[in-house]
Coordinates of C-alpha atoms and ligand atoms in Angstrom, one line a residue:
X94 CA 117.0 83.3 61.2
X95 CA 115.8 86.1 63.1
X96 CA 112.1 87.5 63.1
X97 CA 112.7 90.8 60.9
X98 CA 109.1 91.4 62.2
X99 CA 109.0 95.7 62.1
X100 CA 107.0 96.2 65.0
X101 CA 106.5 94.0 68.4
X102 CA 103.9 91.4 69.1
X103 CA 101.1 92.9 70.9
X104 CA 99.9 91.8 74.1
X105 CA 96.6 90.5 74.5
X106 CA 94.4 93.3 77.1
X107 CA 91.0 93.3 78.2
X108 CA 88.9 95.6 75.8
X109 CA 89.3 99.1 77.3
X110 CA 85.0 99.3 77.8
X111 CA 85.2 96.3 80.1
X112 CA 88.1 97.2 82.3
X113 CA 87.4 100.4 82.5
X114 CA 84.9 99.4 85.1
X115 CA 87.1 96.8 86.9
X116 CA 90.1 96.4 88.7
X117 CA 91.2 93.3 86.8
X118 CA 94.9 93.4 85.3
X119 CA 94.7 95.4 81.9
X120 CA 97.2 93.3 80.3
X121 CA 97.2 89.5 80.5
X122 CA 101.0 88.7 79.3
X123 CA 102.6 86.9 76.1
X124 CA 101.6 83.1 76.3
X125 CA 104.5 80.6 75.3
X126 CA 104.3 80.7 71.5
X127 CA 103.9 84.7 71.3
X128 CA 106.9 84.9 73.9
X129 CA 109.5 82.8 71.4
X130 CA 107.6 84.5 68.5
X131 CA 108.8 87.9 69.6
X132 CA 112.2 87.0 71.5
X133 CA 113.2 85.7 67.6
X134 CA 113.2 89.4 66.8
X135 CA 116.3 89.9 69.0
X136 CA 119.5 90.1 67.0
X137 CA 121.2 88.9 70.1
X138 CA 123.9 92.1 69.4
X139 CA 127.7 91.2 70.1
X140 CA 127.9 94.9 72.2
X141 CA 124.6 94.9 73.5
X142 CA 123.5 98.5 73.9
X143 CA 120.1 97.3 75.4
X144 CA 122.0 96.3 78.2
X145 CA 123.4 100.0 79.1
X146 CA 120.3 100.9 79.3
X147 CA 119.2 98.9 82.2
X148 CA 119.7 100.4 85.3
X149 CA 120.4 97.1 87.2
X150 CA 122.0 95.8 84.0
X151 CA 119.9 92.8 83.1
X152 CA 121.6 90.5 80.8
X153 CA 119.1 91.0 78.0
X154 CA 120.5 89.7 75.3
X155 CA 121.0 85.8 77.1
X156 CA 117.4 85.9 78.7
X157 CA 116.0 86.8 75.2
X158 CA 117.7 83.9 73.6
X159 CA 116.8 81.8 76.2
X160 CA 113.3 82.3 75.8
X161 CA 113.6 82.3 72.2
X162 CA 115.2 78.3 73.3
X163 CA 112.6 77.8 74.9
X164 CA 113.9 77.8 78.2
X165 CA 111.9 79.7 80.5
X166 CA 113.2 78.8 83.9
X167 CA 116.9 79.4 82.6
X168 CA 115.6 83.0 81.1
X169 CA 114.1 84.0 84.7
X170 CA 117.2 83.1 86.5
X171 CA 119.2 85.3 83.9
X172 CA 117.3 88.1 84.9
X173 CA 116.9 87.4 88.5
X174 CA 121.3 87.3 88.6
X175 CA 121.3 91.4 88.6
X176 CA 117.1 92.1 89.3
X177 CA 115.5 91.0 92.2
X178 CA 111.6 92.1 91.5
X179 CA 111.3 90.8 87.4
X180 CA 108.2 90.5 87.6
X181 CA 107.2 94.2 88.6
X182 CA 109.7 95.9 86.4
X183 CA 108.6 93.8 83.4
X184 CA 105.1 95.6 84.1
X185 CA 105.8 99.1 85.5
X186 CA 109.8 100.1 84.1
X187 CA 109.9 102.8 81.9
X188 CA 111.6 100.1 79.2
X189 CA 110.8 103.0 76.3
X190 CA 113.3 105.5 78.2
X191 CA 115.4 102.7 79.3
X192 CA 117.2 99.1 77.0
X193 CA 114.4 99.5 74.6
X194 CA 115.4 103.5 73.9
X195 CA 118.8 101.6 72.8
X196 CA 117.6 99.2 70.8
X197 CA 118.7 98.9 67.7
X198 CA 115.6 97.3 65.9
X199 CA 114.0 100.7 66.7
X200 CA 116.1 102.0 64.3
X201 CA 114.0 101.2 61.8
X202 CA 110.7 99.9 63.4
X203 CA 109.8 99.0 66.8
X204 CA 112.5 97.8 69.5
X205 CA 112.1 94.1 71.1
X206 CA 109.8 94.3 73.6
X207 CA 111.7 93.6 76.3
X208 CA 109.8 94.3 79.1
X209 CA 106.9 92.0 78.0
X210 CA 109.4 89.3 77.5
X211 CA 110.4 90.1 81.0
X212 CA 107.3 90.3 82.7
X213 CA 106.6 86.4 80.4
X214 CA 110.0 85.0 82.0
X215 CA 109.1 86.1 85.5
X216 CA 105.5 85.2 85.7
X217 CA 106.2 81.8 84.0
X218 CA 108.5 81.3 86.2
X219 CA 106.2 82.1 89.0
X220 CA 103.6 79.8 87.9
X221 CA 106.0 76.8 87.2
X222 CA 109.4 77.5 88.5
X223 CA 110.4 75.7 91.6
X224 CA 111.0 77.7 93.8
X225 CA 113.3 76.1 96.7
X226 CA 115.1 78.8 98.5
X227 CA 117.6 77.9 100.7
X228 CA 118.4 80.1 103.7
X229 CA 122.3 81.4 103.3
X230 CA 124.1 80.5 106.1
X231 CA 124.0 83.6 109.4
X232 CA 127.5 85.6 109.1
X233 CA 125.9 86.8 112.9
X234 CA 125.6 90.8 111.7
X235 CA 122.6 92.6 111.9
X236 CA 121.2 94.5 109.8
X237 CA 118.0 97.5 109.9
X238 CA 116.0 98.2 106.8
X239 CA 113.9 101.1 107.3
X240 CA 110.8 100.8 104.6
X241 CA 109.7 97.5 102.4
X242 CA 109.6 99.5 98.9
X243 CA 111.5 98.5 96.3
X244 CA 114.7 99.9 97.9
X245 CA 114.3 98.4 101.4
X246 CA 113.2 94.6 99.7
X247 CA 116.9 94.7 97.4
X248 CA 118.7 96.1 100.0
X249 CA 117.3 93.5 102.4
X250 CA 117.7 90.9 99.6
X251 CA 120.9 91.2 99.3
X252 CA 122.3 91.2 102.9
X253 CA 120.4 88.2 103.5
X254 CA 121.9 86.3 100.5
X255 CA 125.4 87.2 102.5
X256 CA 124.0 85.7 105.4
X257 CA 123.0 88.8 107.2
X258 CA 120.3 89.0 110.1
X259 CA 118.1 91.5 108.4
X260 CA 114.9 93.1 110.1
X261 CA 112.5 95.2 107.4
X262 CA 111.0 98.2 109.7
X263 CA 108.0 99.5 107.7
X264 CA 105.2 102.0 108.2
X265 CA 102.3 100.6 106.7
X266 CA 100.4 97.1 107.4
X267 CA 101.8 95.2 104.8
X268 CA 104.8 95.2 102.8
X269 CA 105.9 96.6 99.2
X270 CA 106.0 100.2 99.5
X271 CA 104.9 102.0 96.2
X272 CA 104.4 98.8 94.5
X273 CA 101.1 97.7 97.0
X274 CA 99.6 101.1 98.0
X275 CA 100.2 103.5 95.2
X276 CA 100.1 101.2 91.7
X277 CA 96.5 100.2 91.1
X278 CA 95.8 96.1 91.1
X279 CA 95.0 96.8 87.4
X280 CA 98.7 97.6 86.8
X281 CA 100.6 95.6 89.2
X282 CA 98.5 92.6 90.7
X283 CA 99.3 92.7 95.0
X284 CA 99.8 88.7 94.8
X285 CA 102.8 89.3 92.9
X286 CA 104.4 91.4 95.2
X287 CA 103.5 89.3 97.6
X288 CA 105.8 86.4 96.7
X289 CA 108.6 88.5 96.1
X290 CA 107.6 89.5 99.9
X291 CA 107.3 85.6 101.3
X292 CA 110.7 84.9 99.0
X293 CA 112.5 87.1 101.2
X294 CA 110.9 85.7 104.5
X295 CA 112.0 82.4 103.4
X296 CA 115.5 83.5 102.9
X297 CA 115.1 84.3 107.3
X298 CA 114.4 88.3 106.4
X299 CA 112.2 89.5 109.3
X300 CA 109.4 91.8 108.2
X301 CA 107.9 93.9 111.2
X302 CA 105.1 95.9 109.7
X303 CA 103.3 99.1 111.1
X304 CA 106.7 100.4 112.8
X305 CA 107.2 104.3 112.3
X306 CA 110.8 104.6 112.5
X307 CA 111.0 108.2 114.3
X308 CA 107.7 107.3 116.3
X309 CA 107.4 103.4 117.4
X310 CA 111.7 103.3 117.8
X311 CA 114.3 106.1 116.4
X312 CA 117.7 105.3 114.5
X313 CA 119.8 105.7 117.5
X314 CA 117.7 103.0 119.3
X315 CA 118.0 100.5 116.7
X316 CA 121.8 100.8 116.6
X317 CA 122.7 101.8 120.3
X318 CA 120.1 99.2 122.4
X319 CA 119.0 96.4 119.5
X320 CA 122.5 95.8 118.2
X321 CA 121.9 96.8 114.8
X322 CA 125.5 97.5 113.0
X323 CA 124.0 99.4 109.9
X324 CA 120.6 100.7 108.9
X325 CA 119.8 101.4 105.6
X326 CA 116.7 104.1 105.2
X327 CA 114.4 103.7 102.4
X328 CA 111.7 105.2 102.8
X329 CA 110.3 107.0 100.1
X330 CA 108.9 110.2 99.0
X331 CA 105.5 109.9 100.2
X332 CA 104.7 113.5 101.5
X333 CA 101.9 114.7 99.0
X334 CA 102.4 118.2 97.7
X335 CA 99.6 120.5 96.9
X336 CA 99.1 123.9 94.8
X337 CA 98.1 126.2 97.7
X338 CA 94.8 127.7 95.6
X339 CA 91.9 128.8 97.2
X340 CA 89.5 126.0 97.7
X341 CA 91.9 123.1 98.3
X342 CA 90.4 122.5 101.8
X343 CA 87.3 121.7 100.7
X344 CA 85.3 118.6 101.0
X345 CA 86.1 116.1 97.9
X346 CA 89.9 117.3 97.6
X347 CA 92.3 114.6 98.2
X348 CA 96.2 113.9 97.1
X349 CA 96.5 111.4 94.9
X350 CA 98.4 109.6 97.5
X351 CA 95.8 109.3 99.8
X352 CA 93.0 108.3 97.0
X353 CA 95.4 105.4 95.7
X354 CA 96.2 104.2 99.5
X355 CA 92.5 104.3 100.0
X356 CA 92.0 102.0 97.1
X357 CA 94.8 99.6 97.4
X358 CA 96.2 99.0 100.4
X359 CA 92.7 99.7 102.3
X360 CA 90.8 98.4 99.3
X361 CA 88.4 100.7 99.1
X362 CA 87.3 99.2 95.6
X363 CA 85.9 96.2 97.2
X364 CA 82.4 95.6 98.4
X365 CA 83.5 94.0 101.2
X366 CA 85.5 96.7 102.4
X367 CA 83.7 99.3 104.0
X368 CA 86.6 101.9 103.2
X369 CA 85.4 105.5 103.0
X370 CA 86.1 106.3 99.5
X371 CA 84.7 109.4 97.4
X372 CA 83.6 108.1 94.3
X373 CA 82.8 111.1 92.6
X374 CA 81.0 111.0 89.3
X375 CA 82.8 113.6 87.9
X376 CA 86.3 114.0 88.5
X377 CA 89.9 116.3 88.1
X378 CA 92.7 115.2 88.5
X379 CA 95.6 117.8 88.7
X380 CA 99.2 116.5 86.8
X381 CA 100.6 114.6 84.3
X382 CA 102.4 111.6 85.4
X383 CA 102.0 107.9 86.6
X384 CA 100.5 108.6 89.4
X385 CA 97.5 111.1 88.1
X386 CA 97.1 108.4 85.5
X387 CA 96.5 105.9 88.2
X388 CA 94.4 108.1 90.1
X389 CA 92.4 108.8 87.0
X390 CA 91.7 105.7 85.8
X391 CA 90.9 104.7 89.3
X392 CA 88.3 107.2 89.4
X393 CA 86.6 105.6 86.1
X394 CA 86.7 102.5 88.1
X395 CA 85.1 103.5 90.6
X396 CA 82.5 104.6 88.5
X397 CA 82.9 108.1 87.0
X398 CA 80.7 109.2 84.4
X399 CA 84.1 112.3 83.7
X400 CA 87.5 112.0 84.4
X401 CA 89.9 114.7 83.3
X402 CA 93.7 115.3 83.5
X403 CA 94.7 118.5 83.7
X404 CA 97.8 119.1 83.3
X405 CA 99.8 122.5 82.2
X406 CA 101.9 121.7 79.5
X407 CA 101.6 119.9 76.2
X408 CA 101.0 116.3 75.4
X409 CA 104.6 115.9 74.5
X410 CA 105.7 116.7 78.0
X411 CA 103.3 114.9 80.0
X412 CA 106.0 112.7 82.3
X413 CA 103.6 109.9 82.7
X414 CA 104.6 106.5 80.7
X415 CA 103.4 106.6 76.8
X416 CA 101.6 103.2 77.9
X417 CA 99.7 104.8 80.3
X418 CA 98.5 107.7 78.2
X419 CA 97.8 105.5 75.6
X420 CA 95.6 102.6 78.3
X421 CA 94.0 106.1 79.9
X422 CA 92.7 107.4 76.7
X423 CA 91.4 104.4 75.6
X424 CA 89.7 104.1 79.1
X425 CA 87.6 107.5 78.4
X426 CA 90.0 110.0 80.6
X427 CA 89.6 113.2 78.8
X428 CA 92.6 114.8 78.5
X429 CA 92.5 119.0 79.7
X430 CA 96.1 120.2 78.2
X431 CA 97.7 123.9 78.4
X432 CA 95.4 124.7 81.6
X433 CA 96.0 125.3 84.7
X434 CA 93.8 125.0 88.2
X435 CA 93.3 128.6 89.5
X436 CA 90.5 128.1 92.1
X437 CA 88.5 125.2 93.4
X438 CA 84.7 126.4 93.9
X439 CA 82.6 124.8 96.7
X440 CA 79.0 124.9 97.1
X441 CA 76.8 126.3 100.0
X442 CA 77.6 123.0 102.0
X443 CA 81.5 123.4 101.5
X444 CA 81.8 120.3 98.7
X445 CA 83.4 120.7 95.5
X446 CA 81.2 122.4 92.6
X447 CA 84.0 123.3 90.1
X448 CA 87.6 124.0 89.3
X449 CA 88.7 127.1 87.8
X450 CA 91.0 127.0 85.2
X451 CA 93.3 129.5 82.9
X452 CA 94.7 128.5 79.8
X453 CA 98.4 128.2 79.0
X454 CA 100.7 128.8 76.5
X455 CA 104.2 127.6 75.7
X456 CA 107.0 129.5 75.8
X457 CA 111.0 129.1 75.8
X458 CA 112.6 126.0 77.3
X459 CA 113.0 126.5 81.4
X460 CA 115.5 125.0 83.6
X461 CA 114.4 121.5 83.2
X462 CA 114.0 121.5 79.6
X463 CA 110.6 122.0 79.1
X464 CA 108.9 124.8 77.6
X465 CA 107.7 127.0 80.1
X466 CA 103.8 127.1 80.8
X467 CA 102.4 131.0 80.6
X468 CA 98.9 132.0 81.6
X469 CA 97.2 133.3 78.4
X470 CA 95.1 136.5 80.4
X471 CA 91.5 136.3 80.5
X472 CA 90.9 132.5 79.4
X473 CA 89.6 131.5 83.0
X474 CA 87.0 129.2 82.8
X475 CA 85.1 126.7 84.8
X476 CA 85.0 122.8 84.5
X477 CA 81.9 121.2 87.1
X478 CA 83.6 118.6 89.1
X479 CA 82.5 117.2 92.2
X480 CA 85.8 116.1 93.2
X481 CA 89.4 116.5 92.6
X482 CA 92.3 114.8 93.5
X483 CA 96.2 116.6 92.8
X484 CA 98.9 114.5 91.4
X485 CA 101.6 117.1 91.9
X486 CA 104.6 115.2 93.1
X487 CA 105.5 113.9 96.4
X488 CA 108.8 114.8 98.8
X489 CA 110.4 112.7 101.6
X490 CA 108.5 112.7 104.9
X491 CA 110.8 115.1 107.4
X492 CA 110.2 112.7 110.4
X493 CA 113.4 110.1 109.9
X494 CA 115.7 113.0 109.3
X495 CA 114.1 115.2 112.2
X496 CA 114.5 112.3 114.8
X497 CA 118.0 111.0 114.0
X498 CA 121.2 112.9 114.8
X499 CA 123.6 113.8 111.7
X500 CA 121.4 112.9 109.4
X501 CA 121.5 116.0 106.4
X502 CA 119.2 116.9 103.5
X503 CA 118.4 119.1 101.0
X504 CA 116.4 121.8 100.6
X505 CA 114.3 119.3 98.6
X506 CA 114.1 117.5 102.1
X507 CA 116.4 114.2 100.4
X508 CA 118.5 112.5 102.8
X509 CA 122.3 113.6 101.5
X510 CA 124.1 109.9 100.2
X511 CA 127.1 109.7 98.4
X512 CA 127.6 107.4 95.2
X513 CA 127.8 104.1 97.8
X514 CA 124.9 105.4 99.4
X515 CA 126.5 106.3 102.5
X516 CA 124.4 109.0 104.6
X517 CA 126.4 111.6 106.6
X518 CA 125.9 109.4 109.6
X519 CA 128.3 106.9 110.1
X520 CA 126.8 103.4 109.5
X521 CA 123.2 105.0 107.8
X522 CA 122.6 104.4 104.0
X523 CA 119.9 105.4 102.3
X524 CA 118.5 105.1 98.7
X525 CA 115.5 105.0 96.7
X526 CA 113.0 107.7 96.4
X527 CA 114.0 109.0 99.7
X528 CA 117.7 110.3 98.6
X529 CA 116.3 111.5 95.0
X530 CA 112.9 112.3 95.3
X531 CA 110.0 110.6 93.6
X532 CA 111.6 108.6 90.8
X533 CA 111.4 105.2 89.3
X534 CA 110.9 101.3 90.5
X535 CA 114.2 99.9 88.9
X536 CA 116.1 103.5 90.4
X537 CA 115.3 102.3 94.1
X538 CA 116.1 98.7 93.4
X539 CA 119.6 99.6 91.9
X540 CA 120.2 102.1 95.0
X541 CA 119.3 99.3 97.4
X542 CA 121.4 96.9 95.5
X543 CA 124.6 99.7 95.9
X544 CA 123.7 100.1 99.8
X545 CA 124.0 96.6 100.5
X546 CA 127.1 96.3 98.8
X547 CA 128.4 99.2 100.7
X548 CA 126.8 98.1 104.0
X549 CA 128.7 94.8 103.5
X550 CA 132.2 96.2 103.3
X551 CA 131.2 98.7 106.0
X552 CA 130.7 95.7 108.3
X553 CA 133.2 93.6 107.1
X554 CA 135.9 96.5 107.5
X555 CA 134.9 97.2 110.9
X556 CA 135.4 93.7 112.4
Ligands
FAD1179 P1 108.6 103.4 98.4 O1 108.1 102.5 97.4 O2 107.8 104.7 98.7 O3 108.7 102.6 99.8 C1 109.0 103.3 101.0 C2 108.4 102.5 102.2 O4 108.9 103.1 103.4 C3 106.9 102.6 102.2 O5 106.4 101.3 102.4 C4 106.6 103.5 103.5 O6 105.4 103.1 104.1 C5 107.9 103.1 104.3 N1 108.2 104.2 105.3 C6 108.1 105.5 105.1 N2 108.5 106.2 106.3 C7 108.8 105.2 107.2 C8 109.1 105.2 108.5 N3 109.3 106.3 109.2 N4 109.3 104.0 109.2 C9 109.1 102.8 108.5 N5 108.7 102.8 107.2 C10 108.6 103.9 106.6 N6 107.8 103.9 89.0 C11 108.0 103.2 87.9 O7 109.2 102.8 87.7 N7 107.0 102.9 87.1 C12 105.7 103.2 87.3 O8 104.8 102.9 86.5 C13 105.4 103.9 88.5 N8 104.1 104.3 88.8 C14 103.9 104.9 90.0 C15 102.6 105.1 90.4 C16 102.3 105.7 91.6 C17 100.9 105.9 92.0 C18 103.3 106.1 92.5 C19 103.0 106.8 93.8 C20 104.7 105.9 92.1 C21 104.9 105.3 90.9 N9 106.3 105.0 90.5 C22 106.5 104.3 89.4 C23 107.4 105.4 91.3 C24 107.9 104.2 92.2 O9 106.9 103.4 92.7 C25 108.9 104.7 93.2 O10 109.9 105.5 92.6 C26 109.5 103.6 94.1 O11 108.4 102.8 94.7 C27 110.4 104.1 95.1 O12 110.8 103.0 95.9 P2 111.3 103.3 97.4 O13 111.6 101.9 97.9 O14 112.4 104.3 97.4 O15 110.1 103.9 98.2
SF4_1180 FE1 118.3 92.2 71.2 FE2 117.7 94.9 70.9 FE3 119.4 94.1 72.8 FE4 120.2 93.9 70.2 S1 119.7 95.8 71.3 S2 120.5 92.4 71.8 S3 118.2 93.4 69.3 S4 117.3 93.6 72.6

């Protein structure tokens, strides 16, 4: 008999005074009992329209029942047949836009939670799966991943499981893209991403870490003198944008992007770091998705006595996750909604003293759906802040597709791929953030997952 339970099975957090002040994980998963208590709820549907919600197309249905079973191990390697990083999309997909939108017990109640079953199957399996990977056997083709983000890691995946000789080219000092320096530790704890790292490695993926494809070694290079027969770019969307308003060159304004790399990858949030940081004690921060919620909740870490979002439109339209509207609030982030930034006031020293703000209203529905923001005349006002950090969106650093020959964008500056990822260079796929612009976890993994298909027949046609 299945649970007929209306609404899912909460998961246990830390209470939101406590971790408000630390950068513990907010959430600390389903144990065992909760795990089959909830995966009972599943009807375990004959035409399984969870499923077509899944970008990557996770057999939901079979790794619910398995849990439900019992059977943990079995449930993760369900999963892990079409999803190579379960245990960061069970914390970070947008499951409520995604299977759980199609689920039918949200017809009348809440859906299954899949993604805390998810994130249960994966991190059980973590803690007491064996994990013996075996390295495929070498096919002898090699293989350039530009950027270890969540496109670059499936893509590289992949190949390898074909036997390929793949080499990870990435930027940064460690690997993980997105996943290590932009989504706090709260959110998405580094050690897990960090196996999924070493898992690779094990299968004979080489990871070489702070090289700046288009600085250190260009595209032409790695295929003309190092014998790579494909490349597959994924590198991101991590060029922060900013409003252009009077005042954003003063001292205490940062992107997002830089505050959350400060924090995560050069963990600024530890003593024993000596990271410059500004921990301001009262704090804006401009937009109204993931990432300002991260930032803003970041900033209440570090110790903010105000944190606000201010975002244009309504709360209906903020883009951030429900989840993370619902964890900020609860947090103490104050919410600033219908206003926009006008002018960022400094004081005689040149540090932040204020933002200056005009109130919006809604009108008709603009090109993206959304009702358009207008400025309602003479509400300006003033909010003191002594620093503020602007979540506006992020585009694809130019420097890849300024150093390599016949590579095209758009006006957006996204590398141009077609439906298998192919670039218009021959032999250059890309995917992820970097062909559609700052977009989701699971998105990036299913692009990778395409490329390496693609990159496969592209070799194997060539020999
Ligand atoms: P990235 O993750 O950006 O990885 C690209 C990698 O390429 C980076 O490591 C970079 O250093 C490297 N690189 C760049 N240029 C070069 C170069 N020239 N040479 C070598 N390496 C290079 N998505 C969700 O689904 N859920 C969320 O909750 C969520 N929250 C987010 C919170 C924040 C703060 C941010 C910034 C994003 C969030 N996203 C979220 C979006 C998601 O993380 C991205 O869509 C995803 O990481 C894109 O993956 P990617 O592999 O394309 O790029
Ligand atoms: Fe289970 Fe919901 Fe999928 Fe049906 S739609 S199989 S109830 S998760």
């Amino acid at each position: 008999m299945p649970n007929m339970c209306m609404t899912k099975l909460p998961m246990p957090e830390q209470d939101p005074k406590v971790r408000a002040r630390n950068f513990e994980e907010v959430s600390y998963g389903y144990t065992e009992e909760m795990a089959i208590e909830e995966a009972q709820r599943c009807l375990n549907c004959k035409h399984m329209p969870c499923v077509s919600g899944c970008p990557v197309n996770v057999q939901i249905p079979k790794f619910i029942s398995l849990i439900a079973q019992g059977k943990f191990a079995d449930a993760c390697s369900a999963i892990k047949e079409t999803s190579a990083l379960p245990a960061v999309c069970g914390r970070v997909c947008p499951q409520e836009t995604q299977c759980e939108a199609k689920c039918v017990r949200g017809i009348k109640g809440e859906p299954v939670a899949i993604g805390r079953l998810e994130r249960f199957a994966a991190d059980w399996d973590m803690k007491n799966g064996k994990h013996e990977i075996e390295k495929p056997v070498s096919n002898g083709h090699k293989v350039a991943v530009i950027g270890a983000g969540p496109a670059g890691l499936t893509c590289a995946g992949d190949l390898a499981k074909k036997g390929y000789d793949v080499t990870i080219f990435e930027a940064f000092h460690k690997a993980g893209g997105v996943l290590v320096y932009g989504i706090p530790e709260f959110r998405l704890p580094k050690a897990i991403v960090q196996k999924e790292v070493e898992g690779l490695e094990k299968m004979g993926v080489k990871v070489m870490t702070n090289m700046v494809i288009g600085k250190v070694l260009s595209i032409d290079e790695l295929v003309n003198d190092m014998g790579f027969e494909a490349v597959f770019v994924g590198s991101g969307a991590g060029l922060p944008m900013f409003m252009g308003i009077e005042g954003e060159d003063l001292v205490g304004v940062s992107s997002a992007n830089e505050f959350l790399t400060r924090i995560n990858l050069m963990k600024a949030y530890l003593d024993e770091y000596d990271t410059p940081i500004r921990k301001g004690k009262s704090v804006a921060v401009v937009g109204g998705g993931n990432v300002a919620m991260d930032a803003a909740r970041s900033a209440m870490r570090l110790g903010a006595e105000h944190v606000y979002i201010i975002y244009r439109r309504s709360e209906a339209e903020l883009p951030a996750r429900k989840e993370e509207v619902h964890h900020a609030k609860e947090e103490g982030i104050e919410f600033v909604l219908q206003t926009n930034p006008v002018k960022i006031l400094g004081d005689e020293n040149g540090n932040v003293r204020a933002i200056e703000c005009i109130k919006m209203e809604l009108g008709e529905p603009d090109a993206s759906g959304r009702r358009r923001p207008i400025p309602v005349e003479g509400s300006n006002y003033e909010i003191p802040v002594d620093t503020v950090i602007m979540s506006l969106g992020t585009s694809p650093n130019p420097l890849i597709r300024t150093t390599t020959k016949g590579l095209e964008a758009n006006k957006h500056g996204c590398l141009i791929a077609d439906e298998n990822m192919a670039t218009t260079r021959e032999g250059v796929y890309a995917g992820g953030d970097a062909v559609t612009g700052a977009a989701t976890v699971i998105l990036a993994m299913g692009a990778g997952k395409t490329a390496a298909a693609s990159i496969d027949e592209y070799i194997q046609n060539k020999k």
